């Protein structure tokens, strides 16, 4: 009996060893299989705006890839070249996994959806609840395509505010000038900046006024001073009739004013035609007045050599400088290609940007790009940041909606007192808003078809009226408007008014931080 018991024990031991060995071998094999799983590869195309930087294959990018288990390749053409680059890629069928396109009410954006370029996300988004929760239900409704009702992208919310006026406060003080509150007062300051050597270098080389970059749309920010809403808005004679602002008579007066500034040496002569953009000239100390988005002021606020301030909205003959806002708070959209082999990996990467990866993208890495003082992240000065961990929004594809009502958006770039100053100026400017009444949930077929040519007609007309010295502005403007109407402008206007039943004033608010 004892021998039998010993034999059974020996058999049991051998079986246990065999099973344990198989189990270990199986786990090791599974582990090896998991390690051998191919890492999803994603491609991204997004524009770089003036002042933004992208460091390819940085250590920060590698951290994001490790955390999300993806390999990402970014393509980041400058904003001024973005539409052209994107069109070429689309025409060639080279569609990245994540494509940064335009707002949901942009005709070209909707045309790409109608062509089947992008993937509907309705069935995938529930798998990423944190991504859905980062935006309000109202914002997701804005994302619905007007043709089929599907959601085709993840929103990139527009920054608060709009174009404001920044001035060299130290130049005002040096010349004994008061802060201008009217357009006429601003012109007097521009003349003084031109003639009185405010930078003290004894050379008449200062530029009184310039714009952030060379986009012709920068001019739109001043049109409110001439009573013009540059978007679609009710006609003064009929509140139920929407009209397009960029072809209204008030624009002609605004262009005459700007043309005079340029001819008198009060505006940057390189605007539209030079290689160095206005904000870079302002940073170099050559410019007295700069028009730019209020949110971009943080680029100047961190430069101690420039003593600047944001003017409160100035007035002109009963009109006040107003910021221009679309009918929705969505500036751009992250689309997933319908050809993507890894759509869930793409959405996982986007979700990570506003969850676990949020601080990495917004601040970088402690000790490399910021330090912590009493629990508060304090970013290093730009020159002290390790570029391998600081992309200056180059990696950023979206932000949580609540960010735009929270000072944190600004304190990551500037000290708290400056963040409070900027928030105060935003509150001040947002008291005067000109909304574009065009809704994204209405299909305007002629606008989708003709928007590119209509925009080209306006941009070419504005450019000629600003730069060509011998033409007659009245005649040229009327010819431009006539061409715009015949090329589809009248058809678009008719369809907008017939198809968009809701002609009430738009409004929107941002979701607060949970």
Short mmCIF file of C-alpha atoms in Angstrom, two decimals:
data_model
loop_
_atom_site.label_atom_id
_atom_site.label_comp_id
_atom_site.label_asym_id
_atom_site.label_seq_id
_atom_site.Cartn_x
_atom_site.Cartn_y
_atom_site.Cartn_z
CA UNK A 1 0.00 0.00 0.00
CA UNK A 2 2.80 2.34 0.87
CA UNK A 3 4.42 1.67 -2.51
CA UNK A 4 1.11 2.39 -4.26
CA UNK A 5 0.75 5.65 -2.39
CA UNK A 6 4.29 6.61 -3.30
CA UNK A 7 3.69 5.76 -6.94
CA UNK A 8 0.51 7.89 -7.02
CA UNK A 9 2.32 10.75 -5.38
CA UNK A 10 5.10 10.51 -7.94
CA UNK A 11 2.56 10.56 -10.80
CA UNK A 12 0.75 13.53 -9.28
CA UNK A 13 4.03 15.39 -8.92
CA UNK A 14 4.98 14.75 -12.54
CA UNK A 15 1.54 15.83 -13.74
CA UNK A 16 1.75 19.01 -11.65
CA UNK A 17 5.21 19.80 -13.06
CA UNK A 18 4.01 19.12 -16.59
CA UNK A 19 0.94 21.31 -16.17
CA UNK A 20 2.91 24.06 -14.49
CA UNK A 21 5.48 23.95 -17.26
CA UNK A 22 2.81 24.08 -19.94
CA UNK A 23 1.09 26.91 -18.14
CA UNK A 24 4.31 28.90 -17.85
CA UNK A 25 5.20 28.19 -21.43
CA UNK A 26 1.72 29.18 -22.56
CA UNK A 27 1.82 32.45 -20.64
CA UNK A 28 5.24 33.22 -22.01
CA UNK A 29 4.00 32.52 -25.48
CA UNK A 30 0.98 34.75 -24.92
CA UNK A 31 3.28 37.43 -23.57
CA UNK A 32 5.51 37.10 -26.59
CA UNK A 33 2.48 37.20 -28.88
CA UNK A 34 1.30 40.38 -27.17
CA UNK A 35 4.72 41.93 -27.56
CA UNK A 36 4.72 40.97 -31.20
CA UNK A 37 1.38 42.62 -31.92
CA UNK A 38 2.02 45.36 -34.45
CA UNK A 39 1.76 48.88 -33.07
CA UNK A 40 -0.95 50.82 -34.94
CA UNK A 41 0.46 53.54 -37.12
CA UNK A 42 -1.38 56.84 -37.50
CA UNK A 43 -0.80 59.79 -39.78
CA UNK A 44 -2.01 63.28 -38.92
CA UNK A 45 -2.22 66.49 -40.93
CA UNK A 46 -2.87 69.80 -39.17
CA UNK A 47 -1.92 73.42 -39.82
CA UNK A 48 0.65 75.40 -37.87
CA UNK A 49 -0.51 78.90 -37.12
CA UNK A 50 1.88 81.85 -36.74
CA UNK A 51 3.90 81.51 -33.56
CA UNK A 52 3.27 77.78 -33.26
CA UNK A 53 6.13 75.30 -33.33
CA UNK A 54 6.37 71.56 -33.96
CA UNK A 55 9.47 69.51 -33.11
CA UNK A 56 9.25 66.24 -35.10
CA UNK A 57 9.94 63.00 -33.22
CA UNK A 58 10.48 64.81 -29.95
CA UNK A 59 10.78 63.02 -26.63
CA UNK A 60 7.36 64.42 -25.71
CA UNK A 61 5.85 62.87 -28.83
CA UNK A 62 7.45 59.54 -27.94
CA UNK A 63 5.88 59.71 -24.48
CA UNK A 64 2.43 60.19 -26.03
CA UNK A 65 3.01 57.29 -28.40
CA UNK A 66 4.12 55.01 -25.55
CA UNK A 67 1.08 55.87 -23.44
CA UNK A 68 -1.39 55.34 -26.29
CA UNK A 69 0.42 52.38 -27.90
CA UNK A 70 0.46 54.03 -31.33
CA UNK A 71 3.07 55.39 -33.69
CA UNK A 72 2.10 58.83 -34.99
CA UNK A 73 3.52 60.80 -37.90
CA UNK A 74 2.54 64.48 -38.09
CA UNK A 75 2.48 66.64 -41.20
CA UNK A 76 2.26 70.32 -40.24
CA UNK A 77 2.24 72.78 -43.16
CA UNK A 78 1.89 76.49 -42.34
CA UNK A 79 -1.70 77.70 -42.09
CA UNK A 80 -1.26 79.93 -45.14
CA UNK A 81 -0.45 76.85 -47.24
CA UNK A 82 -2.74 74.39 -45.54
CA UNK A 83 -5.78 74.35 -47.81
CA UNK A 84 -3.61 73.96 -50.89
CA UNK A 85 -1.57 71.14 -49.34
CA UNK A 86 -4.71 69.38 -48.14
CA UNK A 87 -6.39 69.67 -51.54
CA UNK A 88 -3.37 68.11 -53.24
CA UNK A 89 -3.37 65.19 -50.80
CA UNK A 90 -7.10 64.63 -51.22
CA UNK A 91 -6.85 64.73 -55.01
CA UNK A 92 -4.10 62.09 -54.87
CA UNK A 93 -6.06 59.85 -52.51
CA UNK A 94 -3.40 60.28 -49.81
CA UNK A 95 -5.73 60.79 -46.86
CA UNK A 96 -4.13 60.74 -43.37
CA UNK A 97 -5.89 58.90 -40.54
CA UNK A 98 -6.63 62.18 -38.73
CA UNK A 99 -7.36 65.20 -40.89
CA UNK A 100 -7.81 68.62 -39.37
CA UNK A 101 -10.42 70.42 -41.44
CA UNK A 102 -12.66 73.42 -41.06
CA UNK A 103 -15.73 74.29 -39.00
CA UNK A 104 -18.96 72.31 -39.51
CA UNK A 105 -20.53 75.22 -41.41
CA UNK A 106 -17.65 75.43 -43.89
CA UNK A 107 -18.91 74.40 -47.37
CA UNK A 108 -15.64 72.71 -48.32
CA UNK A 109 -15.72 70.71 -45.09
CA UNK A 110 -19.23 69.44 -45.81
CA UNK A 111 -18.38 68.73 -49.44
CA UNK A 112 -15.59 66.37 -48.32
CA UNK A 113 -18.06 64.54 -46.09
CA UNK A 114 -20.53 64.21 -48.97
CA UNK A 115 -17.74 62.70 -51.06
CA UNK A 116 -17.26 59.92 -48.49
CA UNK A 117 -13.78 61.04 -47.47
CA UNK A 118 -14.45 60.77 -43.73
CA UNK A 119 -15.81 58.12 -41.40
CA UNK A 120 -19.08 58.54 -39.44
CA UNK A 121 -18.27 58.18 -35.75
CA UNK A 122 -21.69 57.55 -34.19
CA UNK A 123 -20.99 53.87 -33.47
CA UNK A 124 -17.41 54.43 -32.30
CA UNK A 125 -17.77 57.40 -29.95
CA UNK A 126 -19.60 55.44 -27.20
CA UNK A 127 -16.42 53.38 -26.82
CA UNK A 128 -14.62 56.56 -25.74
CA UNK A 129 -16.85 58.07 -23.02
CA UNK A 130 -14.23 60.50 -21.74
CA UNK A 131 -13.91 61.97 -25.21
CA UNK A 132 -17.67 62.46 -25.44
CA UNK A 133 -17.84 63.99 -21.95
CA UNK A 134 -15.21 66.60 -22.82
CA UNK A 135 -17.79 68.45 -24.93
CA UNK A 136 -21.36 69.50 -24.23
CA UNK A 137 -24.37 67.83 -25.83
CA UNK A 138 -25.00 71.10 -27.71
CA UNK A 139 -21.52 70.99 -29.22
CA UNK A 140 -21.97 67.39 -30.40
CA UNK A 141 -25.26 68.42 -32.00
CA UNK A 142 -23.40 71.14 -33.89
CA UNK A 143 -21.16 68.37 -35.23
CA UNK A 144 -24.03 66.55 -36.94
CA UNK A 145 -23.80 66.67 -40.71
CA UNK A 146 -26.83 68.48 -42.19
CA UNK A 147 -27.22 65.91 -44.99
CA UNK A 148 -27.44 62.62 -43.08
CA UNK A 149 -27.36 63.62 -39.40
CA UNK A 150 -24.21 61.65 -38.59
CA UNK A 151 -21.26 62.92 -36.53
CA UNK A 152 -18.13 62.95 -38.65
CA UNK A 153 -15.50 64.49 -36.45
CA UNK A 154 -14.23 65.55 -33.04
CA UNK A 155 -14.48 69.30 -32.44
CA UNK A 156 -11.60 71.68 -32.00
CA UNK A 157 -13.25 74.57 -30.18
CA UNK A 158 -12.53 78.11 -31.24
CA UNK A 159 -10.65 80.31 -28.82
CA UNK A 160 -12.61 82.94 -26.96
CA UNK A 161 -12.62 86.46 -28.28
CA UNK A 162 -11.62 87.72 -31.69
CA UNK A 163 -9.41 90.35 -33.21
CA UNK A 164 -8.27 93.11 -30.87
CA UNK A 165 -5.85 96.03 -31.05
CA UNK A 166 -2.50 95.93 -29.25
CA UNK A 167 -0.40 99.08 -28.83
CA UNK A 168 3.09 99.89 -27.57
CA UNK A 169 2.27 101.59 -24.29
CA UNK A 170 5.89 102.66 -23.79
CA UNK A 171 5.79 104.49 -27.15
CA UNK A 172 2.62 106.31 -26.12
CA UNK A 173 4.25 107.38 -22.85
CA UNK A 174 7.47 108.47 -24.53
CA UNK A 175 5.61 110.71 -26.98
CA UNK A 176 3.16 112.00 -24.37
CA UNK A 177 0.16 110.52 -26.17
CA UNK A 178 -3.11 109.42 -24.64
CA UNK A 179 -4.48 105.94 -25.20
CA UNK A 180 -6.78 106.24 -28.24
CA UNK A 181 -10.48 105.51 -27.82
CA UNK A 182 -11.69 106.37 -31.34
CA UNK A 183 -10.56 105.55 -34.86
CA UNK A 184 -9.59 109.18 -35.46
CA UNK A 185 -7.56 109.11 -32.25
CA UNK A 186 -5.83 105.94 -33.40
CA UNK A 187 -4.87 107.58 -36.70
CA UNK A 188 -3.33 110.50 -34.79
CA UNK A 189 -1.24 108.00 -32.83
CA UNK A 190 -0.17 106.25 -36.04
CA UNK A 191 1.01 109.55 -37.49
CA UNK A 192 3.04 110.26 -34.36
CA UNK A 193 4.57 106.79 -34.48
CA UNK A 194 5.54 107.40 -38.11
CA UNK A 195 7.05 110.85 -37.59
CA UNK A 196 8.41 111.12 -34.03
CA UNK A 197 10.91 108.26 -33.78
CA UNK A 198 9.26 106.42 -30.87
CA UNK A 199 11.95 103.73 -30.75
CA UNK A 200 14.67 106.37 -30.45
CA UNK A 201 17.04 104.99 -33.08
CA UNK A 202 17.10 108.32 -35.01
CA UNK A 203 15.94 106.53 -38.18
CA UNK A 204 12.49 106.94 -39.68
CA UNK A 205 11.90 103.20 -39.90
CA UNK A 206 9.02 102.46 -37.52
CA UNK A 207 5.88 100.78 -38.86
CA UNK A 208 2.81 102.41 -37.33
CA UNK A 209 0.34 99.54 -37.90
CA UNK A 210 0.34 95.95 -39.08
CA UNK A 211 -1.68 92.75 -38.87
CA UNK A 212 -0.75 89.42 -37.32
CA UNK A 213 -0.01 87.72 -40.65
CA UNK A 214 -0.62 88.11 -44.38
CA UNK A 215 -4.15 86.69 -44.55
CA UNK A 216 -6.52 89.12 -46.29
CA UNK A 217 -9.20 88.09 -43.77
CA UNK A 218 -7.33 90.16 -41.15
CA UNK A 219 -9.03 93.21 -42.64
CA UNK A 220 -12.44 91.89 -41.56
CA UNK A 221 -11.69 92.75 -37.95
CA UNK A 222 -11.93 96.48 -38.67
CA UNK A 223 -15.11 96.36 -40.75
CA UNK A 224 -17.36 96.70 -37.69
CA UNK A 225 -16.03 100.26 -37.29
CA UNK A 226 -17.78 100.97 -40.58
CA UNK A 227 -21.04 99.27 -39.61
CA UNK A 228 -20.31 96.00 -41.43
CA UNK A 229 -20.84 92.47 -40.16
CA UNK A 230 -18.48 90.45 -42.40
CA UNK A 231 -20.60 87.29 -42.14
CA UNK A 232 -24.25 86.63 -42.96
CA UNK A 233 -26.59 88.90 -41.02
CA UNK A 234 -30.02 90.54 -41.38
CA UNK A 235 -30.27 93.42 -43.82
CA UNK A 236 -30.99 96.79 -42.24
CA UNK A 237 -34.11 97.09 -44.42
CA UNK A 238 -35.48 93.60 -43.73
CA UNK A 239 -34.66 91.52 -40.66
CA UNK A 240 -35.91 88.38 -42.44
CA UNK A 241 -33.43 88.79 -45.31
CA UNK A 242 -29.85 87.69 -44.67
CA UNK A 243 -27.08 89.41 -46.61
CA UNK A 244 -23.37 88.70 -46.99
CA UNK A 245 -21.30 91.38 -45.33
CA UNK A 246 -18.10 91.27 -47.41
CA UNK A 247 -19.85 92.76 -50.45
CA UNK A 248 -21.81 95.49 -48.65
CA UNK A 249 -21.15 99.21 -49.33
CA UNK A 250 -19.63 99.79 -45.91
CA UNK A 251 -16.71 97.55 -46.89
CA UNK A 252 -15.82 99.97 -49.65
CA UNK A 253 -15.44 102.76 -47.11
CA UNK A 254 -13.32 100.54 -44.89
CA UNK A 255 -11.05 99.65 -47.83
CA UNK A 256 -10.68 103.32 -48.75
CA UNK A 257 -9.61 104.02 -45.19
CA UNK A 258 -7.06 101.19 -45.17
CA UNK A 259 -5.78 102.15 -48.61
CA UNK A 260 -5.18 105.70 -47.36
CA UNK A 261 -3.28 104.38 -44.35
CA UNK A 262 -1.01 102.40 -46.64
CA UNK A 263 -0.44 105.26 -49.07
CA UNK A 264 0.45 107.60 -46.19
CA UNK A 265 2.98 105.19 -44.72
CA UNK A 266 0.81 104.40 -41.71
CA UNK A 267 0.45 100.69 -42.49
CA UNK A 268 3.01 97.97 -43.03
CA UNK A 269 3.90 98.11 -46.76
CA UNK A 270 4.70 94.38 -46.68
CA UNK A 271 1.22 93.34 -45.59
CA UNK A 272 -0.02 90.69 -48.07
CA UNK A 273 3.23 90.72 -50.04
CA UNK A 274 6.14 90.39 -47.60
CA UNK A 275 7.84 87.32 -46.21
CA UNK A 276 8.03 88.47 -42.58
CA UNK A 277 4.62 88.46 -40.92
CA UNK A 278 3.36 91.32 -38.79
CA UNK A 279 3.53 89.68 -35.39
CA UNK A 280 7.21 88.89 -35.92
CA UNK A 281 7.87 92.51 -36.87
CA UNK A 282 6.02 93.62 -33.76
CA UNK A 283 8.11 91.27 -31.61
CA UNK A 284 11.27 92.74 -33.12
CA UNK A 285 10.28 96.21 -31.90
CA UNK A 286 9.53 97.78 -35.29
CA UNK A 287 5.74 98.18 -35.00
CA UNK A 288 3.55 100.40 -32.86
CA UNK A 289 0.06 98.90 -33.33
CA UNK A 290 -0.82 95.29 -34.05
CA UNK A 291 -4.18 93.72 -34.83
CA UNK A 292 -4.41 90.09 -33.68
CA UNK A 293 -6.63 87.64 -31.87
CA UNK A 294 -6.79 88.53 -28.20
CA UNK A 295 -5.78 84.99 -27.22
CA UNK A 296 -2.54 85.41 -29.15
CA UNK A 297 -1.56 88.30 -26.91
CA UNK A 298 0.09 85.74 -24.64
CA UNK A 299 2.95 85.59 -27.19
CA UNK A 300 3.66 89.25 -26.44
CA UNK A 301 2.92 89.19 -22.73
CA UNK A 302 5.99 87.08 -22.04
CA UNK A 303 8.32 89.58 -23.74
CA UNK A 304 9.52 92.03 -21.05
CA UNK A 305 11.20 94.22 -23.67
CA UNK A 306 7.79 95.15 -25.08
CA UNK A 307 5.57 97.32 -22.92
CA UNK A 308 2.17 96.72 -24.52
CA UNK A 309 -1.52 96.84 -23.74
CA UNK A 310 -4.74 95.71 -25.38
CA UNK A 311 -6.92 98.68 -26.24
CA UNK A 312 -10.53 98.59 -25.15
CA UNK A 313 -12.85 98.53 -28.20
CA UNK A 314 -12.52 101.84 -30.06
CA UNK A 315 -15.40 103.73 -31.69
CA UNK A 316 -16.01 105.38 -35.05
CA UNK A 317 -19.05 107.51 -35.88
CA UNK A 318 -21.50 105.51 -33.79
CA UNK A 319 -19.91 102.14 -34.55
CA UNK A 320 -17.85 100.13 -32.06
CA UNK A 321 -15.07 97.64 -32.74
CA UNK A 322 -16.84 94.28 -32.44
CA UNK A 323 -15.47 90.77 -32.51
CA UNK A 324 -16.76 88.50 -35.26
CA UNK A 325 -18.04 85.08 -34.19
CA UNK A 326 -19.57 82.23 -36.18
CA UNK A 327 -22.94 80.69 -35.32
CA UNK A 328 -21.16 77.82 -33.56
CA UNK A 329 -18.19 77.72 -31.16
CA UNK A 330 -16.33 75.18 -33.28
CA UNK A 331 -13.31 76.46 -35.15
CA UNK A 332 -11.96 73.31 -36.73
CA UNK A 333 -12.68 69.58 -36.77
CA UNK A 334 -10.60 66.42 -36.46
CA UNK A 335 -11.91 63.96 -39.03
CA UNK A 336 -11.08 60.26 -39.24
CA UNK A 337 -10.36 59.04 -42.75
CA UNK A 338 -12.85 56.53 -44.15
CA UNK A 339 -9.79 54.61 -45.37
CA UNK A 340 -8.13 54.46 -41.98
CA UNK A 341 -7.09 50.98 -40.88
CA UNK A 342 -7.00 52.09 -37.25
CA UNK A 343 -9.98 54.38 -36.54
CA UNK A 344 -10.25 53.24 -32.91
CA UNK A 345 -6.55 53.90 -32.36
CA UNK A 346 -7.09 57.39 -33.80
CA UNK A 347 -9.95 58.08 -31.40
CA UNK A 348 -7.94 56.63 -28.52
CA UNK A 349 -5.14 59.05 -29.36
CA UNK A 350 -7.58 61.98 -29.43
CA UNK A 351 -9.17 60.95 -26.14
CA UNK A 352 -5.77 60.69 -24.49
CA UNK A 353 -4.99 64.28 -25.49
CA UNK A 354 -7.69 65.56 -23.15
CA UNK A 355 -7.33 62.95 -20.39
CA UNK A 356 -4.03 61.35 -19.36
CA UNK A 357 -2.04 63.25 -21.95
CA UNK A 358 -3.59 66.63 -21.26
CA UNK A 359 -0.87 67.92 -18.94
CA UNK A 360 1.87 66.52 -21.16
CA UNK A 361 0.61 68.38 -24.20
CA UNK A 362 -0.32 71.55 -22.37
CA UNK A 363 2.71 71.85 -20.08
CA UNK A 364 5.36 69.34 -21.12
CA UNK A 365 7.40 67.57 -18.43
CA UNK A 366 8.31 68.81 -14.96
CA UNK A 367 11.92 69.94 -14.82
CA UNK A 368 12.08 70.16 -18.61
CA UNK A 369 9.46 72.81 -19.38
CA UNK A 370 7.98 73.82 -16.02
CA UNK A 371 8.37 73.67 -12.28
CA UNK A 372 5.78 73.24 -9.54
CA UNK A 373 5.39 75.83 -6.81
CA UNK A 374 2.77 75.21 -4.12
CA UNK A 375 0.97 72.80 -6.40
CA UNK A 376 0.87 75.24 -9.32
CA UNK A 377 2.64 74.50 -12.61
CA UNK A 378 4.85 77.43 -13.57
CA UNK A 379 6.12 77.21 -17.18
CA UNK A 380 9.74 78.14 -17.86
CA UNK A 381 10.52 81.03 -20.18
CA UNK A 382 10.56 79.91 -23.80
CA UNK A 383 14.34 79.98 -24.12
CA UNK A 384 14.72 77.78 -21.02
CA UNK A 385 12.34 75.06 -22.13
CA UNK A 386 13.85 71.84 -23.39
CA UNK A 387 12.58 71.70 -27.02
CA UNK A 388 12.45 67.91 -26.81
CA UNK A 389 9.59 68.24 -24.33
CA UNK A 390 7.93 71.43 -25.54
CA UNK A 391 6.05 71.55 -28.84
CA UNK A 392 4.23 74.87 -28.35
CA UNK A 393 0.88 73.32 -29.36
CA UNK A 394 2.47 71.51 -32.30
CA UNK A 395 1.11 68.15 -31.07
CA UNK A 396 -2.22 69.53 -29.93
CA UNK A 397 -5.32 68.42 -31.85
CA UNK A 398 -8.08 69.38 -29.46
CA UNK A 399 -8.81 70.78 -26.02
CA UNK A 400 -11.66 70.14 -23.56
CA UNK A 401 -14.48 72.62 -23.95
CA UNK A 402 -14.29 73.87 -20.37
CA UNK A 403 -10.79 75.19 -20.95
CA UNK A 404 -12.07 78.34 -22.62
CA UNK A 405 -13.78 79.58 -19.48
CA UNK A 406 -10.89 78.73 -17.18
CA UNK A 407 -7.79 80.89 -16.54
CA UNK A 408 -5.70 77.72 -16.78
CA UNK A 409 -5.67 78.13 -20.55
CA UNK A 410 -3.71 81.32 -20.13
CA UNK A 411 -1.68 80.59 -17.01
CA UNK A 412 0.10 77.81 -18.88
CA UNK A 413 1.60 80.54 -21.06
CA UNK A 414 1.70 83.62 -18.84
CA UNK A 415 1.78 84.47 -15.11
CA UNK A 416 -1.54 84.56 -13.26
CA UNK A 417 -1.79 88.36 -13.16
CA UNK A 418 -1.39 88.50 -16.94
CA UNK A 419 -3.93 85.68 -17.35
CA UNK A 420 -6.42 87.70 -15.29
CA UNK A 421 -5.69 90.76 -17.46
CA UNK A 422 -6.36 88.81 -20.64
CA UNK A 423 -9.56 87.30 -19.26
CA UNK A 424 -10.74 90.80 -18.34
CA UNK A 425 -10.05 92.04 -21.87
CA UNK A 426 -11.90 89.05 -23.31
CA UNK A 427 -14.90 89.89 -21.14
CA UNK A 428 -14.71 93.50 -22.35
CA UNK A 429 -14.53 92.64 -26.04
CA UNK A 430 -17.29 90.04 -25.77
CA UNK A 431 -19.73 92.78 -24.84
CA UNK A 432 -19.71 93.65 -28.56
CA UNK A 433 -20.22 90.62 -30.80
CA UNK A 434 -21.21 90.38 -34.45
CA UNK A 435 -22.43 86.82 -35.05
CA UNK A 436 -22.49 85.14 -38.42
CA UNK A 437 -26.12 84.00 -38.71
CA UNK A 438 -25.36 81.13 -41.11
CA UNK A 439 -26.25 77.84 -39.39
CA UNK A 440 -24.21 74.66 -39.91
CA UNK A 441 -27.28 72.42 -39.87
CA UNK A 442 -28.58 73.73 -43.20
CA UNK A 443 -27.33 72.46 -46.55
CA UNK A 444 -26.74 75.29 -49.04
CA UNK A 445 -25.82 73.42 -52.26
CA UNK A 446 -24.65 76.45 -54.23
CA UNK A 447 -22.46 77.57 -51.33
CA UNK A 448 -20.73 74.20 -51.23
CA UNK A 449 -20.21 74.36 -54.97
CA UNK A 450 -19.18 77.97 -55.37
CA UNK A 451 -17.60 79.05 -52.07
CA UNK A 452 -14.01 78.73 -53.34
CA UNK A 453 -14.51 80.89 -56.44
CA UNK A 454 -16.58 83.46 -54.53
CA UNK A 455 -13.89 83.75 -51.87
CA UNK A 456 -11.23 84.14 -54.57
CA UNK A 457 -13.16 86.98 -56.23
CA UNK A 458 -13.34 88.88 -52.93
CA UNK A 459 -9.73 88.26 -51.95
CA UNK A 460 -8.44 89.37 -55.34
CA UNK A 461 -10.66 92.47 -55.28
CA UNK A 462 -9.60 93.49 -51.78
CA UNK A 463 -5.95 92.96 -52.61
CA UNK A 464 -6.13 95.12 -55.72
CA UNK A 465 -7.95 97.93 -53.91
CA UNK A 466 -5.38 97.92 -51.15
CA UNK A 467 -2.21 97.63 -53.23
CA UNK A 468 -2.77 99.09 -56.70
CA UNK A 469 -2.17 102.83 -56.60
CA UNK A 470 -3.89 103.93 -59.81
CA UNK A 471 -7.25 102.16 -59.74
CA UNK A 472 -10.50 103.80 -58.70
CA UNK A 473 -11.84 102.11 -55.58
CA UNK A 474 -15.51 102.89 -56.29
CA UNK A 475 -15.36 101.39 -59.77
CA UNK A 476 -13.26 98.40 -58.73
CA UNK A 477 -15.47 97.59 -55.75
CA UNK A 478 -18.64 97.74 -57.85
CA UNK A 479 -17.03 95.51 -60.49
CA UNK A 480 -16.00 93.03 -57.81
CA UNK A 481 -19.50 92.90 -56.35
CA UNK A 482 -21.01 92.47 -59.81
CA UNK A 483 -18.66 89.59 -60.58
CA UNK A 484 -19.40 88.01 -57.19
CA UNK A 485 -23.13 88.14 -57.86
CA UNK A 486 -22.90 86.73 -61.39
CA UNK A 487 -20.50 83.98 -60.33
CA UNK A 488 -22.98 82.56 -57.85
CA UNK A 489 -23.34 85.16 -55.12
CA UNK A 490 -26.95 85.94 -56.02
CA UNK A 491 -27.78 82.24 -56.19
CA UNK A 492 -26.16 81.60 -52.81
CA UNK A 493 -28.01 84.55 -51.25
CA UNK A 494 -31.32 83.25 -52.58
CA UNK A 495 -30.67 79.73 -51.29
CA UNK A 496 -29.47 80.90 -47.87
CA UNK A 497 -32.68 82.86 -47.36
CA UNK A 498 -34.96 80.16 -48.77
CA UNK A 499 -33.38 77.15 -47.05
CA UNK A 500 -32.40 78.60 -43.67
CA UNK A 501 -35.71 79.21 -41.95
CA UNK A 502 -34.19 80.23 -38.61
CA UNK A 503 -32.89 83.77 -38.99
CA UNK A 504 -32.68 84.59 -35.29
CA UNK A 505 -29.46 85.81 -33.71
CA UNK A 506 -27.12 82.93 -32.81
CA UNK A 507 -25.51 82.62 -29.41
CA UNK A 508 -23.49 80.00 -27.59
CA UNK A 509 -21.77 79.42 -24.28
CA UNK A 510 -18.86 77.20 -23.31
CA UNK A 511 -19.24 74.27 -20.93
CA UNK A 512 -17.82 74.99 -17.48
CA UNK A 513 -15.16 72.84 -15.87
CA UNK A 514 -16.79 69.81 -14.17
#
